[in-house]
């Protein structure tokens, strides 16, 4: 990587749990994530900064790019035309679908000893990787105000049809679609008993291994931000410290698919029986696949050709950019002075979900893990951490006595 930015510098997570008498009695979560990594953008022309921004990250690069563009455009008073906004939302939904499919079809089956659906994942990723080129003919699309947009509508429509088919296979396989999507506990239980898809087999393994309730806690979903308050917190002298360990009025929250679908009928039913434990979390990610596909169709209907914007970038101001990424709410805050970045901060979902007082710690403390019928501690903790889906790797240490 050029421009003075080295690859592999995003850091990671170290998770240590202490088990005494079959109960997790202590949890320590240490992050080496570089929340100041985005400071490399300070001093750069805003256009150059936006080109560099997604290259700083290994995952969710499109969501990062869109959050950055949204923040800079707010700072400069730029309002992109509707087709540009639709194209960006389309790409964010496609990226989230790819990230969700990766977890559901590869990582999670492996965690419970089931077979991953490699062929399906490969087909989905191949389809989704082509989408940006079907919207923006130029290599770089993340221009302030918008890039040249020329949607290949026939190709995109065919690809959406194919995605619909693949996701149908992930969801219900050869089963009838009459009862789809599942919206209540009874239909879900029937599908779970008889389903033969990778998703059904994985969720069934989770239940059979006694992990459905594991990781439940009292941590609440992240509510809508008061943008003025968020702006002040991120702009303050201790803004980087806030981004490393965020809170709202002293409370730590959870963000991601479960938070977004908290009141979905099926998720609400599952929460009644299993709280926000593993089964509820996994089902929320699985249910969201249909929602992401619906978002792709909705934004596709709004796409049309647009030449993009050519504009002077010599403004001054501050702005926020919020994007719902695969892992949760992503927030960028930028200050621009005379066309150059004077301050940049990012509040990422991982800092909420892996906060020392967040849902990982809350879900582990007090959990029984080594008694008869309880799940093996390392597997259970790994499953919960994977379900919360950090944007970096993690290492787990278990101390048992």
CSV table of C-alpha atoms in Angstrom, one decimal:
chain,number,residue,atom,x,y,z
A,1,UNK,CA,0.0,0.0,0.0
A,2,UNK,CA,1.3,3.5,-0.9
A,3,UNK,CA,0.7,7.0,0.5
A,4,UNK,CA,2.5,6.0,3.7
A,5,UNK,CA,-0.2,3.6,4.8
A,6,UNK,CA,1.0,0.0,5.6
A,7,UNK,CA,-1.3,-3.0,5.1
A,8,UNK,CA,-2.2,-5.2,8.0
A,9,UNK,CA,-2.2,-2.3,10.6
A,10,UNK,CA,-5.8,-2.6,11.7
A,11,UNK,CA,-4.9,-4.4,14.9
A,12,UNK,CA,-7.0,-7.1,16.6
A,13,UNK,CA,-8.8,-8.2,19.7
A,14,UNK,CA,-7.5,-10.2,22.7
A,15,UNK,CA,-10.2,-11.9,24.7
A,16,UNK,CA,-9.4,-13.6,28.1
A,17,UNK,CA,-12.0,-15.4,30.1
A,18,UNK,CA,-11.6,-16.9,33.6
A,19,UNK,CA,-13.6,-20.0,34.5
A,20,UNK,CA,-14.0,-21.1,38.1
A,21,UNK,CA,-16.3,-23.9,39.2
A,22,UNK,CA,-17.8,-24.2,35.7
A,23,UNK,CA,-18.8,-20.5,35.6
A,24,UNK,CA,-17.1,-17.6,33.7
A,25,UNK,CA,-16.2,-15.2,36.5
A,26,UNK,CA,-14.1,-12.7,34.6
A,27,UNK,CA,-13.8,-11.4,31.0
A,28,UNK,CA,-11.1,-9.1,29.7
A,29,UNK,CA,-11.4,-7.7,26.2
A,30,UNK,CA,-8.3,-5.8,25.0
A,31,UNK,CA,-8.3,-4.1,21.6
A,32,UNK,CA,-5.2,-3.1,19.6
A,33,UNK,CA,-7.4,-1.6,16.9
A,34,UNK,CA,-5.9,1.7,15.7
A,35,UNK,CA,-8.8,4.1,16.1
A,36,UNK,CA,-6.3,6.9,15.1
A,37,UNK,CA,-5.5,5.2,11.8
A,38,UNK,CA,-7.8,7.6,10.0
A,39,UNK,CA,-5.5,10.5,11.1
A,40,UNK,CA,-3.4,9.7,8.1
A,41,UNK,CA,-6.1,11.6,6.1
A,42,UNK,CA,-5.5,14.8,8.0
A,43,UNK,CA,-3.8,17.5,5.9
A,44,UNK,CA,-4.9,15.9,2.6
A,45,UNK,CA,-7.1,17.4,-0.1
A,46,UNK,CA,-10.6,16.1,0.6
A,47,UNK,CA,-10.8,14.4,-2.8
A,48,UNK,CA,-7.5,12.6,-2.3
A,49,UNK,CA,-8.5,11.6,1.2
A,50,UNK,CA,-11.7,10.0,-0.1
A,51,UNK,CA,-9.8,8.0,-2.7
A,52,UNK,CA,-7.4,6.8,0.0
A,53,UNK,CA,-10.0,6.1,2.7
A,54,UNK,CA,-11.3,2.6,1.7
A,55,UNK,CA,-7.8,1.4,1.2
A,56,UNK,CA,-7.2,1.7,5.0
A,57,UNK,CA,-9.5,-1.2,5.7
A,58,UNK,CA,-9.6,-4.9,5.1
A,59,UNK,CA,-13.4,-5.3,5.3
A,60,UNK,CA,-16.5,-3.2,4.7
A,61,UNK,CA,-14.5,-0.9,2.4
A,62,UNK,CA,-17.6,0.3,0.5
A,63,UNK,CA,-19.4,1.2,3.7
A,64,UNK,CA,-16.3,3.1,4.9
A,65,UNK,CA,-16.2,4.9,1.6
A,66,UNK,CA,-19.8,5.9,1.7
A,67,UNK,CA,-19.7,7.0,5.3
A,68,UNK,CA,-16.7,9.2,4.4
A,69,UNK,CA,-18.3,10.7,1.4
A,70,UNK,CA,-21.5,11.4,3.3
A,71,UNK,CA,-19.5,13.2,6.1
A,72,UNK,CA,-17.4,15.3,3.6
A,73,UNK,CA,-20.4,16.2,1.5
A,74,UNK,CA,-22.2,17.4,4.7
A,75,UNK,CA,-19.2,19.4,5.6
A,76,UNK,CA,-19.0,21.1,2.2
A,77,UNK,CA,-22.8,21.5,1.8
A,78,UNK,CA,-22.9,19.2,-1.2
A,79,UNK,CA,-26.1,17.3,-1.9
A,80,UNK,CA,-25.6,14.4,-4.3
A,81,UNK,CA,-28.4,13.7,-6.7
A,82,UNK,CA,-30.8,10.8,-6.0
A,83,UNK,CA,-29.3,8.3,-8.5
A,84,UNK,CA,-25.9,8.7,-6.9
A,85,UNK,CA,-27.3,8.0,-3.4
A,86,UNK,CA,-29.2,5.0,-4.8
A,87,UNK,CA,-26.1,3.6,-6.3
A,88,UNK,CA,-24.1,4.0,-3.1
A,89,UNK,CA,-26.9,2.3,-1.0
A,90,UNK,CA,-27.0,-0.5,-3.6
A,91,UNK,CA,-23.3,-1.1,-3.2
A,92,UNK,CA,-23.5,-1.0,0.6
A,93,UNK,CA,-26.3,-3.5,0.6
A,94,UNK,CA,-24.4,-5.8,-1.8
A,95,UNK,CA,-21.3,-5.6,0.5
A,96,UNK,CA,-23.4,-6.4,3.6
A,97,UNK,CA,-25.0,-9.3,1.8
A,98,UNK,CA,-21.5,-10.7,0.9
A,99,UNK,CA,-20.3,-10.3,4.5
A,100,UNK,CA,-23.4,-11.9,5.9
A,101,UNK,CA,-23.2,-14.8,3.4
A,102,UNK,CA,-19.5,-15.4,4.4
A,103,UNK,CA,-20.5,-15.8,8.1
A,104,UNK,CA,-23.6,-17.9,7.5
A,105,UNK,CA,-22.3,-20.2,4.9
A,106,UNK,CA,-18.6,-20.6,5.9
A,107,UNK,CA,-17.6,-19.5,9.4
A,108,UNK,CA,-20.7,-20.4,11.4
A,109,UNK,CA,-21.1,-24.0,10.1
A,110,UNK,CA,-17.4,-24.6,10.8
A,111,UNK,CA,-17.9,-23.4,14.4
A,112,UNK,CA,-20.5,-26.0,15.2
A,113,UNK,CA,-18.9,-28.8,13.2
A,114,UNK,CA,-21.3,-28.6,10.2
A,115,UNK,CA,-20.2,-28.6,6.5
A,116,UNK,CA,-19.8,-25.1,5.0
A,117,UNK,CA,-21.7,-24.3,1.8
A,118,UNK,CA,-18.7,-23.4,-0.2
A,119,UNK,CA,-20.2,-23.7,-3.6
A,120,UNK,CA,-23.1,-21.4,-2.8
A,121,UNK,CA,-20.8,-18.9,-1.1
A,122,UNK,CA,-18.5,-18.9,-4.1
A,123,UNK,CA,-21.4,-18.2,-6.5
A,124,UNK,CA,-22.7,-15.4,-4.4
A,125,UNK,CA,-19.3,-13.7,-4.0
A,126,UNK,CA,-18.7,-13.9,-7.7
A,127,UNK,CA,-22.0,-12.2,-8.5
A,128,UNK,CA,-21.6,-9.5,-5.8
A,129,UNK,CA,-18.0,-8.7,-6.8
A,130,UNK,CA,-19.1,-7.7,-10.3
A,131,UNK,CA,-21.9,-5.2,-9.2
A,132,UNK,CA,-19.7,-2.0,-8.9
A,133,UNK,CA,-18.5,-2.3,-12.4
A,134,UNK,CA,-22.2,-2.6,-13.6
A,135,UNK,CA,-22.9,0.8,-12.0
A,136,UNK,CA,-19.8,2.9,-12.4
A,137,UNK,CA,-17.8,2.4,-15.6
A,138,UNK,CA,-14.7,4.1,-14.1
A,139,UNK,CA,-12.3,2.4,-11.7
A,140,UNK,CA,-12.8,4.9,-8.8
A,141,UNK,CA,-16.4,5.7,-8.0
A,142,UNK,CA,-16.1,7.4,-4.6
A,143,UNK,CA,-16.0,11.0,-5.8
A,144,UNK,CA,-17.4,13.9,-3.8
A,145,UNK,CA,-20.8,14.7,-5.3
A,146,UNK,CA,-20.9,11.5,-7.3
A,147,UNK,CA,-19.0,9.7,-10.1
A,148,UNK,CA,-20.0,8.9,-13.7
A,149,UNK,CA,-23.0,6.5,-13.3
A,150,UNK,CA,-24.1,4.3,-16.1
A,151,UNK,CA,-26.1,1.3,-14.8
A,152,UNK,CA,-26.2,-1.7,-17.0
A,153,UNK,CA,-29.8,-2.3,-16.2
A,154,UNK,CA,-30.3,-5.5,-18.1
A,155,UNK,CA,-27.2,-7.1,-16.6
A,156,UNK,CA,-28.1,-5.9,-13.1
A,157,UNK,CA,-31.7,-7.2,-13.4
A,158,UNK,CA,-30.4,-10.7,-14.4
A,159,UNK,CA,-27.9,-10.7,-11.6
A,160,UNK,CA,-30.6,-9.7,-9.1
A,161,UNK,CA,-32.7,-12.6,-10.3
A,162,UNK,CA,-29.7,-15.0,-9.8
A,163,UNK,CA,-29.1,-13.6,-6.4
A,164,UNK,CA,-32.8,-14.1,-5.5
A,165,UNK,CA,-32.4,-17.8,-6.6
A,166,UNK,CA,-29.2,-18.3,-4.6
A,167,UNK,CA,-30.6,-16.8,-1.5
A,168,UNK,CA,-33.8,-18.8,-1.8
A,169,UNK,CA,-31.6,-21.9,-1.8
A,170,UNK,CA,-29.8,-20.6,1.3
A,171,UNK,CA,-33.1,-19.9,3.1
A,172,UNK,CA,-35.4,-22.8,2.2
A,173,UNK,CA,-33.7,-25.0,-0.4
A,174,UNK,CA,-36.3,-27.1,-2.2
A,175,UNK,CA,-39.0,-26.3,0.4
A,176,UNK,CA,-42.1,-24.4,-0.6
A,177,UNK,CA,-41.9,-20.6,-0.6
A,178,UNK,CA,-45.5,-20.3,0.5
A,179,UNK,CA,-44.7,-19.8,4.2
A,180,UNK,CA,-41.7,-17.5,3.4
A,181,UNK,CA,-40.4,-15.4,4.9
A,182,UNK,CA,-40.8,-16.9,8.3
A,183,UNK,CA,-42.4,-14.4,10.7
A,184,UNK,CA,-43.3,-16.4,13.8
A,185,UNK,CA,-41.9,-19.0,16.1
A,186,UNK,CA,-44.2,-21.8,15.0
A,187,UNK,CA,-43.2,-21.7,11.3
A,188,UNK,CA,-39.6,-21.2,12.3
A,189,UNK,CA,-39.6,-24.3,14.5
A,190,UNK,CA,-41.2,-26.4,11.7
A,191,UNK,CA,-38.6,-25.2,9.2
A,192,UNK,CA,-35.8,-25.8,11.8
A,193,UNK,CA,-37.0,-29.5,12.3
A,194,UNK,CA,-37.3,-30.3,8.7
A,195,UNK,CA,-35.0,-27.9,6.8
A,196,UNK,CA,-32.1,-29.4,4.8
A,197,UNK,CA,-30.2,-26.2,3.9
A,198,UNK,CA,-26.9,-25.2,5.4
A,199,UNK,CA,-28.6,-22.5,7.5
A,200,UNK,CA,-31.1,-25.0,8.9
A,201,UNK,CA,-28.5,-27.6,9.7
A,202,UNK,CA,-26.2,-25.0,11.3
A,203,UNK,CA,-29.0,-23.6,13.5
A,204,UNK,CA,-30.1,-27.1,14.4
A,205,UNK,CA,-26.6,-28.0,15.5
A,206,UNK,CA,-26.5,-24.8,17.7
A,207,UNK,CA,-29.7,-26.0,19.5
A,208,UNK,CA,-28.6,-29.6,19.8
A,209,UNK,CA,-25.3,-28.5,21.4
A,210,UNK,CA,-27.2,-26.5,24.1
A,211,UNK,CA,-26.0,-23.1,22.7
A,212,UNK,CA,-29.3,-21.5,21.9
A,213,UNK,CA,-29.4,-19.3,25.0
A,214,UNK,CA,-25.6,-18.8,25.4
A,215,UNK,CA,-24.5,-15.2,25.5
A,216,UNK,CA,-27.8,-13.6,26.5
A,217,UNK,CA,-27.4,-10.3,28.3
A,218,UNK,CA,-29.2,-7.2,29.3
A,219,UNK,CA,-27.3,-5.0,26.8
A,220,UNK,CA,-29.8,-3.0,24.8
A,221,UNK,CA,-29.7,-2.2,21.0
A,222,UNK,CA,-28.0,1.1,20.0
A,223,UNK,CA,-30.8,3.7,19.7
A,224,UNK,CA,-30.9,6.5,17.1
A,225,UNK,CA,-28.2,9.0,17.7
A,226,UNK,CA,-28.8,12.6,18.7
A,227,UNK,CA,-26.5,13.9,15.9
A,228,UNK,CA,-25.7,17.2,17.7
A,229,UNK,CA,-24.5,15.2,20.8
A,230,UNK,CA,-22.6,12.7,18.7
A,231,UNK,CA,-20.9,15.6,16.8
A,232,UNK,CA,-19.8,17.2,20.1
A,233,UNK,CA,-18.5,13.9,21.5
A,234,UNK,CA,-16.4,13.1,18.4
A,235,UNK,CA,-15.1,16.6,18.0
A,236,UNK,CA,-14.0,17.0,21.6
A,237,UNK,CA,-10.4,16.8,22.7
A,238,UNK,CA,-10.9,13.3,23.9
A,239,UNK,CA,-12.8,12.3,20.7
A,240,UNK,CA,-10.4,9.4,19.9
A,241,UNK,CA,-10.9,8.0,23.4
A,242,UNK,CA,-14.7,8.2,22.9
A,243,UNK,CA,-14.4,6.3,19.6
A,244,UNK,CA,-12.3,3.6,21.3
A,245,UNK,CA,-14.8,3.1,24.1
A,246,UNK,CA,-18.1,4.7,23.2
A,247,UNK,CA,-21.1,5.1,25.4
A,248,UNK,CA,-24.4,7.0,25.4
A,249,UNK,CA,-25.0,8.7,28.8
A,250,UNK,CA,-22.8,6.1,30.4
A,251,UNK,CA,-24.6,3.1,28.8
A,252,UNK,CA,-22.9,0.8,26.3
A,253,UNK,CA,-25.1,-0.6,23.5
A,254,UNK,CA,-25.1,-3.3,20.8
A,255,UNK,CA,-25.2,-2.6,17.1
A,256,UNK,CA,-25.7,-4.8,14.1
A,257,UNK,CA,-28.4,-7.1,12.6
A,258,UNK,CA,-30.0,-8.0,15.9
A,259,UNK,CA,-30.3,-4.3,16.9
A,260,UNK,CA,-31.8,-3.5,13.5
A,261,UNK,CA,-34.3,-6.4,13.7
A,262,UNK,CA,-35.0,-6.1,17.4
A,263,UNK,CA,-38.8,-5.8,16.8
A,264,UNK,CA,-39.1,-8.1,13.8
A,265,UNK,CA,-41.9,-10.6,14.6
A,266,UNK,CA,-39.7,-13.7,14.5
A,267,UNK,CA,-36.8,-12.1,16.4
A,268,UNK,CA,-39.2,-10.8,19.0
A,269,UNK,CA,-40.6,-14.3,19.5
A,270,UNK,CA,-37.1,-15.8,19.8
A,271,UNK,CA,-36.1,-13.1,22.3
A,272,UNK,CA,-39.0,-14.1,24.5
A,273,UNK,CA,-37.5,-17.6,24.7
A,274,UNK,CA,-33.8,-17.1,24.3
A,275,UNK,CA,-33.1,-13.4,25.0
A,276,UNK,CA,-30.4,-12.1,22.8
A,277,UNK,CA,-28.5,-15.4,22.9
A,278,UNK,CA,-26.8,-17.1,20.1
A,279,UNK,CA,-29.8,-18.5,18.4
A,280,UNK,CA,-31.5,-15.1,18.2
A,281,UNK,CA,-28.3,-13.5,17.0
A,282,UNK,CA,-27.7,-16.0,14.2
A,283,UNK,CA,-31.3,-16.0,13.1
A,284,UNK,CA,-31.2,-12.2,12.9
A,285,UNK,CA,-28.3,-12.3,10.5
A,286,UNK,CA,-30.0,-15.0,8.5
A,287,UNK,CA,-33.3,-13.1,8.3
A,288,UNK,CA,-31.4,-10.0,7.2
A,289,UNK,CA,-30.3,-11.6,4.0
A,290,UNK,CA,-33.9,-11.3,2.6
A,291,UNK,CA,-33.9,-7.7,3.8
A,292,UNK,CA,-30.7,-6.9,2.0
A,293,UNK,CA,-32.0,-8.4,-1.2
A,294,UNK,CA,-35.1,-6.3,-0.9
A,295,UNK,CA,-32.9,-3.2,-0.4
A,296,UNK,CA,-31.0,-4.1,-3.6
A,297,UNK,CA,-34.3,-4.3,-5.5
A,298,UNK,CA,-35.5,-1.0,-4.0
A,299,UNK,CA,-32.3,0.9,-4.9
A,300,UNK,CA,-32.1,-0.7,-8.4
A,301,UNK,CA,-35.5,0.9,-9.2
A,302,UNK,CA,-34.0,4.3,-8.5
A,303,UNK,CA,-30.9,3.9,-10.6
A,304,UNK,CA,-30.5,6.0,-13.7
A,305,UNK,CA,-27.6,7.5,-15.7
A,306,UNK,CA,-25.8,10.5,-14.2
A,307,UNK,CA,-22.6,12.2,-15.4
A,308,UNK,CA,-21.2,12.8,-11.9
A,309,UNK,CA,-20.1,16.0,-10.3
A,310,UNK,CA,-17.1,18.2,-11.1
A,311,UNK,CA,-16.7,20.7,-8.3
A,312,UNK,CA,-14.2,22.9,-6.5
A,313,UNK,CA,-13.3,21.4,-3.1
A,314,UNK,CA,-12.2,24.5,-1.3
A,315,UNK,CA,-14.9,24.7,1.3
A,316,UNK,CA,-14.8,24.7,5.1
A,317,UNK,CA,-17.1,22.9,7.6
A,318,UNK,CA,-17.8,19.8,9.6
A,319,UNK,CA,-20.0,16.8,8.9
A,320,UNK,CA,-21.1,13.4,10.0
A,321,UNK,CA,-21.7,10.3,7.9
A,322,UNK,CA,-23.7,7.4,9.2
A,323,UNK,CA,-24.0,4.1,7.4
A,324,UNK,CA,-25.6,0.8,8.5
A,325,UNK,CA,-22.8,-1.7,7.5
A,326,UNK,CA,-22.9,-5.5,7.9
A,327,UNK,CA,-21.6,-5.2,11.4
A,328,UNK,CA,-23.6,-2.3,12.6
A,329,UNK,CA,-23.7,1.5,12.6
A,330,UNK,CA,-20.6,3.1,11.2
A,331,UNK,CA,-20.0,6.8,11.8
A,332,UNK,CA,-17.4,9.1,10.3
A,333,UNK,CA,-16.8,12.7,11.5
A,334,UNK,CA,-14.7,15.1,9.4
A,335,UNK,CA,-13.6,18.7,9.7
A,336,UNK,CA,-12.6,20.5,6.5
A,337,UNK,CA,-10.6,23.7,6.3
A,338,UNK,CA,-9.9,25.4,2.9
A,339,UNK,CA,-10.5,22.1,1.1
A,340,UNK,CA,-8.3,20.0,3.3
A,341,UNK,CA,-9.0,17.5,6.0
A,342,UNK,CA,-8.2,19.1,9.4
A,343,UNK,CA,-9.7,16.4,11.6
A,344,UNK,CA,-11.1,12.9,11.0
A,345,UNK,CA,-12.6,10.3,13.4
A,346,UNK,CA,-14.4,7.0,12.9
A,347,UNK,CA,-16.7,5.3,15.4
A,348,UNK,CA,-17.0,1.6,14.2
A,349,UNK,CA,-19.4,-1.1,15.3
A,350,UNK,CA,-16.6,-3.2,16.8
A,351,UNK,CA,-16.0,-0.6,19.5
A,352,UNK,CA,-19.6,-1.0,20.7
A,353,UNK,CA,-19.9,-4.8,20.5
A,354,UNK,CA,-16.5,-5.5,21.9
A,355,UNK,CA,-16.5,-2.7,24.5
A,356,UNK,CA,-15.2,-4.0,27.9
A,357,UNK,CA,-18.8,-3.4,29.2
A,358,UNK,CA,-20.5,-4.4,26.0
A,359,UNK,CA,-22.5,-7.4,24.8
A,360,UNK,CA,-19.6,-9.9,24.6
A,361,UNK,CA,-18.7,-9.3,28.3
A,362,UNK,CA,-22.3,-9.1,29.4
A,363,UNK,CA,-23.1,-12.3,27.6
A,364,UNK,CA,-20.1,-14.2,29.1
A,365,UNK,CA,-20.0,-13.2,32.8
A,366,UNK,CA,-21.9,-15.7,34.9
A,367,UNK,CA,-22.4,-18.2,32.0
A,368,UNK,CA,-22.0,-21.9,32.9
A,369,UNK,CA,-19.7,-23.7,30.6
A,370,UNK,CA,-18.1,-26.8,32.0
A,371,UNK,CA,-20.9,-28.6,33.9
A,372,UNK,CA,-22.6,-31.7,32.4
A,373,UNK,CA,-24.7,-30.6,29.4
A,374,UNK,CA,-23.1,-27.2,29.2
A,375,UNK,CA,-21.1,-26.2,26.0
A,376,UNK,CA,-17.3,-26.5,26.0
A,377,UNK,CA,-16.0,-23.0,27.0
A,378,UNK,CA,-13.7,-22.3,24.1
A,379,UNK,CA,-16.3,-23.3,21.5
A,380,UNK,CA,-19.0,-21.3,23.2
A,381,UNK,CA,-16.9,-18.1,23.6
A,382,UNK,CA,-15.7,-18.4,20.0
A,383,UNK,CA,-19.3,-18.7,18.8
A,384,UNK,CA,-20.4,-15.6,20.7
A,385,UNK,CA,-17.4,-13.5,19.5
A,386,UNK,CA,-18.0,-14.7,15.9
A,387,UNK,CA,-21.7,-13.9,16.2
A,388,UNK,CA,-20.9,-10.3,17.3
A,389,UNK,CA,-18.6,-10.3,14.2
A,390,UNK,CA,-15.6,-8.1,14.8
A,391,UNK,CA,-14.0,-6.4,11.8
A,392,UNK,CA,-10.6,-7.7,12.9
A,393,UNK,CA,-9.3,-11.1,14.1
A,394,UNK,CA,-9.4,-12.1,17.7
A,395,UNK,CA,-7.3,-14.4,20.0
A,396,UNK,CA,-8.9,-16.2,22.9
A,397,UNK,CA,-7.3,-17.3,26.1
A,398,UNK,CA,-9.2,-19.4,28.6
A,399,UNK,CA,-8.0,-19.8,32.2
A,400,UNK,CA,-9.8,-22.6,34.0
A,401,UNK,CA,-9.5,-23.6,37.7
